[in-house]
PDB file of C-alpha atoms in Angstrom:
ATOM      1  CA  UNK K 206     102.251  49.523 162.038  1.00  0.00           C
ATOM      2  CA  UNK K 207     100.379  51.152 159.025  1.00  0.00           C
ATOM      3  CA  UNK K 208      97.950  53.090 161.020  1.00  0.00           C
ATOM      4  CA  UNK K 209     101.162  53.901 162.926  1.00  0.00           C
ATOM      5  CA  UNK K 210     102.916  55.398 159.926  1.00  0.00           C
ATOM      6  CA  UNK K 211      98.960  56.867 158.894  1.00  0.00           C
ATOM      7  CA  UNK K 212      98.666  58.443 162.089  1.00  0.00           C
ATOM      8  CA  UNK K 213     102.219  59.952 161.729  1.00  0.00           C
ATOM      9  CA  UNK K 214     101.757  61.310 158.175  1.00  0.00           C
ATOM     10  CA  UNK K 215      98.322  62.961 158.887  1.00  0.00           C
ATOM     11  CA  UNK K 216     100.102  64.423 162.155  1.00  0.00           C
ATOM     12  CA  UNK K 217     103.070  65.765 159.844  1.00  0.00           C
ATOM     13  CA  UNK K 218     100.801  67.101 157.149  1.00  0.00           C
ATOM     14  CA  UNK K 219      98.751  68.909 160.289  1.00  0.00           C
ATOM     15  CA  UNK K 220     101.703  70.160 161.698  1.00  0.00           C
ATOM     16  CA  UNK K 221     102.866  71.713 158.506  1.00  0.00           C
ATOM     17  CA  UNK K 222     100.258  73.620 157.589  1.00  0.00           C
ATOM     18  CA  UNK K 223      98.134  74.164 160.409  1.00  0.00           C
ATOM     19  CA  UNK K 224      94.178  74.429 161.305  1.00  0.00           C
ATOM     20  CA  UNK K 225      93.596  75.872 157.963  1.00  0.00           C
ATOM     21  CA  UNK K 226      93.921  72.888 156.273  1.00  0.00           C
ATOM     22  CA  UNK K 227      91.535  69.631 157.359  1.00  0.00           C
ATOM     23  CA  UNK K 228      93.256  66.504 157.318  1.00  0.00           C
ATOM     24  CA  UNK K 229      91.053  63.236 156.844  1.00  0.00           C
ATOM     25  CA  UNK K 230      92.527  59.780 157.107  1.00  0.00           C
ATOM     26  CA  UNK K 231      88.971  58.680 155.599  1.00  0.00           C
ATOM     27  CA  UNK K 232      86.881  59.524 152.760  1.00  0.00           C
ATOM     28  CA  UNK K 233      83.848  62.001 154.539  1.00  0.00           C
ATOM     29  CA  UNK K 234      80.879  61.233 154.046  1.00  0.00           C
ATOM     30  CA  UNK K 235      79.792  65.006 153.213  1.00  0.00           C
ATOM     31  CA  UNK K 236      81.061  67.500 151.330  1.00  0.00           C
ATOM     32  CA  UNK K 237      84.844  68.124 152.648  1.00  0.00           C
ATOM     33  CA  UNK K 238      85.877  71.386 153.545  1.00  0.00           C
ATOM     34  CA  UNK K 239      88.303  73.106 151.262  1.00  0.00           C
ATOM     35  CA  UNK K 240      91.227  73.493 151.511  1.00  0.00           C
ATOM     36  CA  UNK K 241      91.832  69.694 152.534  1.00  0.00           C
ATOM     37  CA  UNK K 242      93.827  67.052 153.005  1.00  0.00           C
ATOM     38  CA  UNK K 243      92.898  63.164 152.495  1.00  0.00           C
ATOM     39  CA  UNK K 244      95.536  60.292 153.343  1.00  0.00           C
ATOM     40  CA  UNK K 245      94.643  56.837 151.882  1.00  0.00           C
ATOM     41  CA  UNK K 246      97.005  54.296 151.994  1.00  0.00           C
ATOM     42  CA  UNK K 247      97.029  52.154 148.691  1.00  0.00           C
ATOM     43  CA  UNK K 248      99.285  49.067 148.913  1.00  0.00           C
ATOM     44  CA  UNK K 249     101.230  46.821 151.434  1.00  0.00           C
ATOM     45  CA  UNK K 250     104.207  44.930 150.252  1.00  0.00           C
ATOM     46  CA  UNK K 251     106.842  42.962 151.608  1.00  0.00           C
ATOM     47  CA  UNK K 252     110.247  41.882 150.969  1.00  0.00           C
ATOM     48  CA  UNK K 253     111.348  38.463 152.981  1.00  0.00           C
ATOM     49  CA  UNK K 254     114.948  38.215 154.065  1.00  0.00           C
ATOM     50  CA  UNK K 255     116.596  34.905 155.255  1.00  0.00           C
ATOM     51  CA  UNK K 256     115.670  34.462 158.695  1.00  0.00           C
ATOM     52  CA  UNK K 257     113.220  36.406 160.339  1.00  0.00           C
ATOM     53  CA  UNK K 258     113.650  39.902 158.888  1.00  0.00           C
ATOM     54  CA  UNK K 259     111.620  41.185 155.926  1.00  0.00           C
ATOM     55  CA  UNK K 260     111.074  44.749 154.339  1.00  0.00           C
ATOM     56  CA  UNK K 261     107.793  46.068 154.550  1.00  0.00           C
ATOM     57  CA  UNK K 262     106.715  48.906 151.837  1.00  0.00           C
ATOM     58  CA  UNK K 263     103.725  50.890 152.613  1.00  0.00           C
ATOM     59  CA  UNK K 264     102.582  52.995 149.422  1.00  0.00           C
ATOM     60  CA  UNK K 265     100.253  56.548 150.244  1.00  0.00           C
ATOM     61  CA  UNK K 266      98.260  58.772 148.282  1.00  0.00           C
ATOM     62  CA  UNK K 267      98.055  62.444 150.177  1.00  0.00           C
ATOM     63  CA  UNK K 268      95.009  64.049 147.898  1.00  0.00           C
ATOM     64  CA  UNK K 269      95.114  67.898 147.827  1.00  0.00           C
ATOM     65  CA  UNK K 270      91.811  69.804 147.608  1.00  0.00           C
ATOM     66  CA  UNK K 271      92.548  73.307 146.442  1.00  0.00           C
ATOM     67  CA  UNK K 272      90.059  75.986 147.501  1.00  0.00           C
ATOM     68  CA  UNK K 273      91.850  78.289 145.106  1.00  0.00           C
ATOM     69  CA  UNK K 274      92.462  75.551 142.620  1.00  0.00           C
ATOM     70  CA  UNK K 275      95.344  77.159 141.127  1.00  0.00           C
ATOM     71  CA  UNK K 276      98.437  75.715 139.524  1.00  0.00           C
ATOM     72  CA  UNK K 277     100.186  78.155 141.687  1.00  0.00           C
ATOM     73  CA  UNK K 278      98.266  77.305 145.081  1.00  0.00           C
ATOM     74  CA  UNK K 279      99.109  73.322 143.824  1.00  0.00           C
ATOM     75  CA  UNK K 280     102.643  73.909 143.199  1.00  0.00           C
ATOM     76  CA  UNK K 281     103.315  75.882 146.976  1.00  0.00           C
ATOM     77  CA  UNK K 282     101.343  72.719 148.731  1.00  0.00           C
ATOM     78  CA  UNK K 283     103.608  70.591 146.476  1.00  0.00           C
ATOM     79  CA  UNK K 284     106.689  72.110 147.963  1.00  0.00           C
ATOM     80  CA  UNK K 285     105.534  72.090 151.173  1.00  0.00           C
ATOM     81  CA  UNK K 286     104.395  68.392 151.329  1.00  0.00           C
ATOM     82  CA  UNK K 287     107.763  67.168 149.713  1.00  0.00           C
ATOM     83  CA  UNK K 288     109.240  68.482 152.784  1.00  0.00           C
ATOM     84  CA  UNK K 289     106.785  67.638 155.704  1.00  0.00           C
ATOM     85  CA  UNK K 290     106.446  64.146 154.077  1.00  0.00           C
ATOM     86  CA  UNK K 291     110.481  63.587 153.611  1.00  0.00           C
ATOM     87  CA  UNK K 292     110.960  62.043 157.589  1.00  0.00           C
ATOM     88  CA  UNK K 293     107.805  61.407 159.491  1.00  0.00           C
ATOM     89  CA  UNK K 294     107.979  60.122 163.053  1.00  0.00           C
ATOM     90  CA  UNK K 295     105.123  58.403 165.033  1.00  0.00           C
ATOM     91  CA  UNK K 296     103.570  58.715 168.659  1.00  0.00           C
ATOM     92  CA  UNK K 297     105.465  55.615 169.477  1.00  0.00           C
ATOM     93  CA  UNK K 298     108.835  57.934 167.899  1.00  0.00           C
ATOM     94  CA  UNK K 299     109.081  55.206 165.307  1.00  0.00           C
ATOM     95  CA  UNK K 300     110.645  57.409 162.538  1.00  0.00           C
ATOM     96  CA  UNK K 301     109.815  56.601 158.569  1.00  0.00           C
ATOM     97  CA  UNK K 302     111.957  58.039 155.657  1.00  0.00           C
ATOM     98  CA  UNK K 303     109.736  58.643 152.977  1.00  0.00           C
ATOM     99  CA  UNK K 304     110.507  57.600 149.655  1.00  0.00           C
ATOM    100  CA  UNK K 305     109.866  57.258 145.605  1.00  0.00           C
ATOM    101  CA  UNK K 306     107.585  60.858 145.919  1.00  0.00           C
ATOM    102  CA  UNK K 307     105.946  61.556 142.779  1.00  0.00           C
ATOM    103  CA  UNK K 308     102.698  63.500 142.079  1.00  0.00           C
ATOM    104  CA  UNK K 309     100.133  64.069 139.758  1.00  0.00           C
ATOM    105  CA  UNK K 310      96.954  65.962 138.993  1.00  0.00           C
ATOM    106  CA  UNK K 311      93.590  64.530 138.262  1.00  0.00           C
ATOM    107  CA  UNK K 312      90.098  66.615 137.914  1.00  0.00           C
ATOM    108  CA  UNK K 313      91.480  69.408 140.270  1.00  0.00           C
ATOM    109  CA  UNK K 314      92.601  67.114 142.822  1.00  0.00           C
ATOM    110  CA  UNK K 315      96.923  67.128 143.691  1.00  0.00           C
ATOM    111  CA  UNK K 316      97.908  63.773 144.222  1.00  0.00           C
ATOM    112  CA  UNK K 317     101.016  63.068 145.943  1.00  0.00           C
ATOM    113  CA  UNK K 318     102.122  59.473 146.091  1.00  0.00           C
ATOM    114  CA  UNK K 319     105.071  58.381 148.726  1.00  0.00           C
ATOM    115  CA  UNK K 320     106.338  54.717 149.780  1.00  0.00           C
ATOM    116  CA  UNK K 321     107.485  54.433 153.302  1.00  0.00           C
ATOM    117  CA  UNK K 322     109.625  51.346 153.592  1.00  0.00           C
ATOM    118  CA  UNK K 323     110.742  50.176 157.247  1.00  0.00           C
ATOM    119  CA  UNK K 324     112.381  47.002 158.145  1.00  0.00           C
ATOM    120  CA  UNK K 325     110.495  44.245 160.604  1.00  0.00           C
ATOM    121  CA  UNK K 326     112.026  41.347 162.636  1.00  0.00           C
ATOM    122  CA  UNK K 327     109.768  38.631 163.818  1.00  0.00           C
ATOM    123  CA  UNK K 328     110.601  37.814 167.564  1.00  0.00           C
ATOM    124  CA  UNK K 329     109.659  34.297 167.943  1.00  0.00           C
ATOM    125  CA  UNK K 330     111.887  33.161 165.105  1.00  0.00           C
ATOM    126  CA  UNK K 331     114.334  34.570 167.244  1.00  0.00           C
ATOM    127  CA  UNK K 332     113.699  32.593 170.403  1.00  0.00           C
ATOM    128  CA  UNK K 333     114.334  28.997 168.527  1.00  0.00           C
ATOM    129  CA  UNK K 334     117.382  30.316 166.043  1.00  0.00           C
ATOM    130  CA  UNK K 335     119.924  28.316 168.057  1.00  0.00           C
ATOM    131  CA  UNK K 336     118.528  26.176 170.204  1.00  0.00           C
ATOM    132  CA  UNK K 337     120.433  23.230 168.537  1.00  0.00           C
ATOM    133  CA  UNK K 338     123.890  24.670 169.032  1.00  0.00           C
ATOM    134  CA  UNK K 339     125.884  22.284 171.776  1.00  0.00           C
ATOM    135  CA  UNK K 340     129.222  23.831 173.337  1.00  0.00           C
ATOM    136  CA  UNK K 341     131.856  21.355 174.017  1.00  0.00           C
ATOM    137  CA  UNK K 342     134.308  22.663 176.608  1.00  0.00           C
ATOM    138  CA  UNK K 343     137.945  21.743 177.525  1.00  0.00           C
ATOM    139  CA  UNK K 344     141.288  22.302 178.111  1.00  0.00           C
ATOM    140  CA  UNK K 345     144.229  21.398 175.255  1.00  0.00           C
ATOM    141  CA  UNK K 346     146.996  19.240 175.892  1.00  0.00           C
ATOM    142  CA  UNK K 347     150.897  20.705 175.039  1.00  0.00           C
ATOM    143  CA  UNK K 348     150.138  18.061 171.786  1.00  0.00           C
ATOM    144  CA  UNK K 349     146.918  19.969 171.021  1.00  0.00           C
ATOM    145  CA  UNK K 350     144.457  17.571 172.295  1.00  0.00           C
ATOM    146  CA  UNK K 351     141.837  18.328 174.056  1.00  0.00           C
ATOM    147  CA  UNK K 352     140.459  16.156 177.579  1.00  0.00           C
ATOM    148  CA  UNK K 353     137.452  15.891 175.629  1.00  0.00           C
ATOM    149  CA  UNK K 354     139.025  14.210 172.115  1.00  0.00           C
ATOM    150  CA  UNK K 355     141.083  12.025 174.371  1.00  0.00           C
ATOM    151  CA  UNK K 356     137.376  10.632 176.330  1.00  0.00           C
ATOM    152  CA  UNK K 357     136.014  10.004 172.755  1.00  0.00           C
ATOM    153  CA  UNK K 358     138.565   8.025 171.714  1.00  0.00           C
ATOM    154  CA  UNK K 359     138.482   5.695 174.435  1.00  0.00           C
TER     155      UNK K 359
END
């Protein structure tokens, strides 16, 4: 599910601003070409529920290399990215609402940092939830007895 929700932002971020911009989902191993993109996913939380459900929060780090590098070229990207990263959906059409989007600059570099939280059920809990559960069936008497109470009683 995380290279899921990967794939989905680096297909967002493409989509937004086109071939101009490279988009890497992992750290090159040459110089990258500016103006660039690089996703890295930083964290993986979860959240258990009772049962089987649990929230899952996925924390990401979209680095902007400006070929400009001007606070007006970071600010437009900012904008831009705020928007493309709000709702991001996925080949499968999983959609992911982004969240807690904050950014900051370090040595030239734009960092914007987004959670995506999305809920998970696991299946095979479900298979076995009531397994136990007995019906007991019947018909009532006119003194709201059932055939059923009467047998146990005897």
């Amino acid at each position: 599910m995380i290279n899921e929700l990967l794939q989905a932002i680096s297909t967002a971020v493409s989509d937004e601003f086109g071939q101009e911009y490279t988009v890497y989902t992992d750290m090159p191993e040459q110089e990258q070409a500016k103006p660039c993109f690089l996703i890295e996913h930083l964290t993986f939380s979860v959240v258990p529920y009772l049962g089987s459900r649990r929230t899952n929060v996925c924390a990401f780090d979209i680095q902007y290399f400006s070929k400009a590098g001007t606070q007006q070229d970071m600010c437009e990207v900012l904008i831009r990215l705020c928007d493309c990263l709000r709702m991001v959906t996925s080949a499968q059409d999983n959609r992911f609402l982004g969240s807690d989007f904050h950014t900051k600059k370090e040595n030239g570099v734009l960092h914007c940092l987004i959670n995506y939280n999305f809920v998970t059920q696991d299946a095979a809990a479900d298979e076995h939830a009531m397994s136990d559960v007995k019906i007991e069936q019947g018909l009532e008497n006119t003194d709201g007895s059932s055939e059923n109470q009467k047998r146990n009683r005897q």
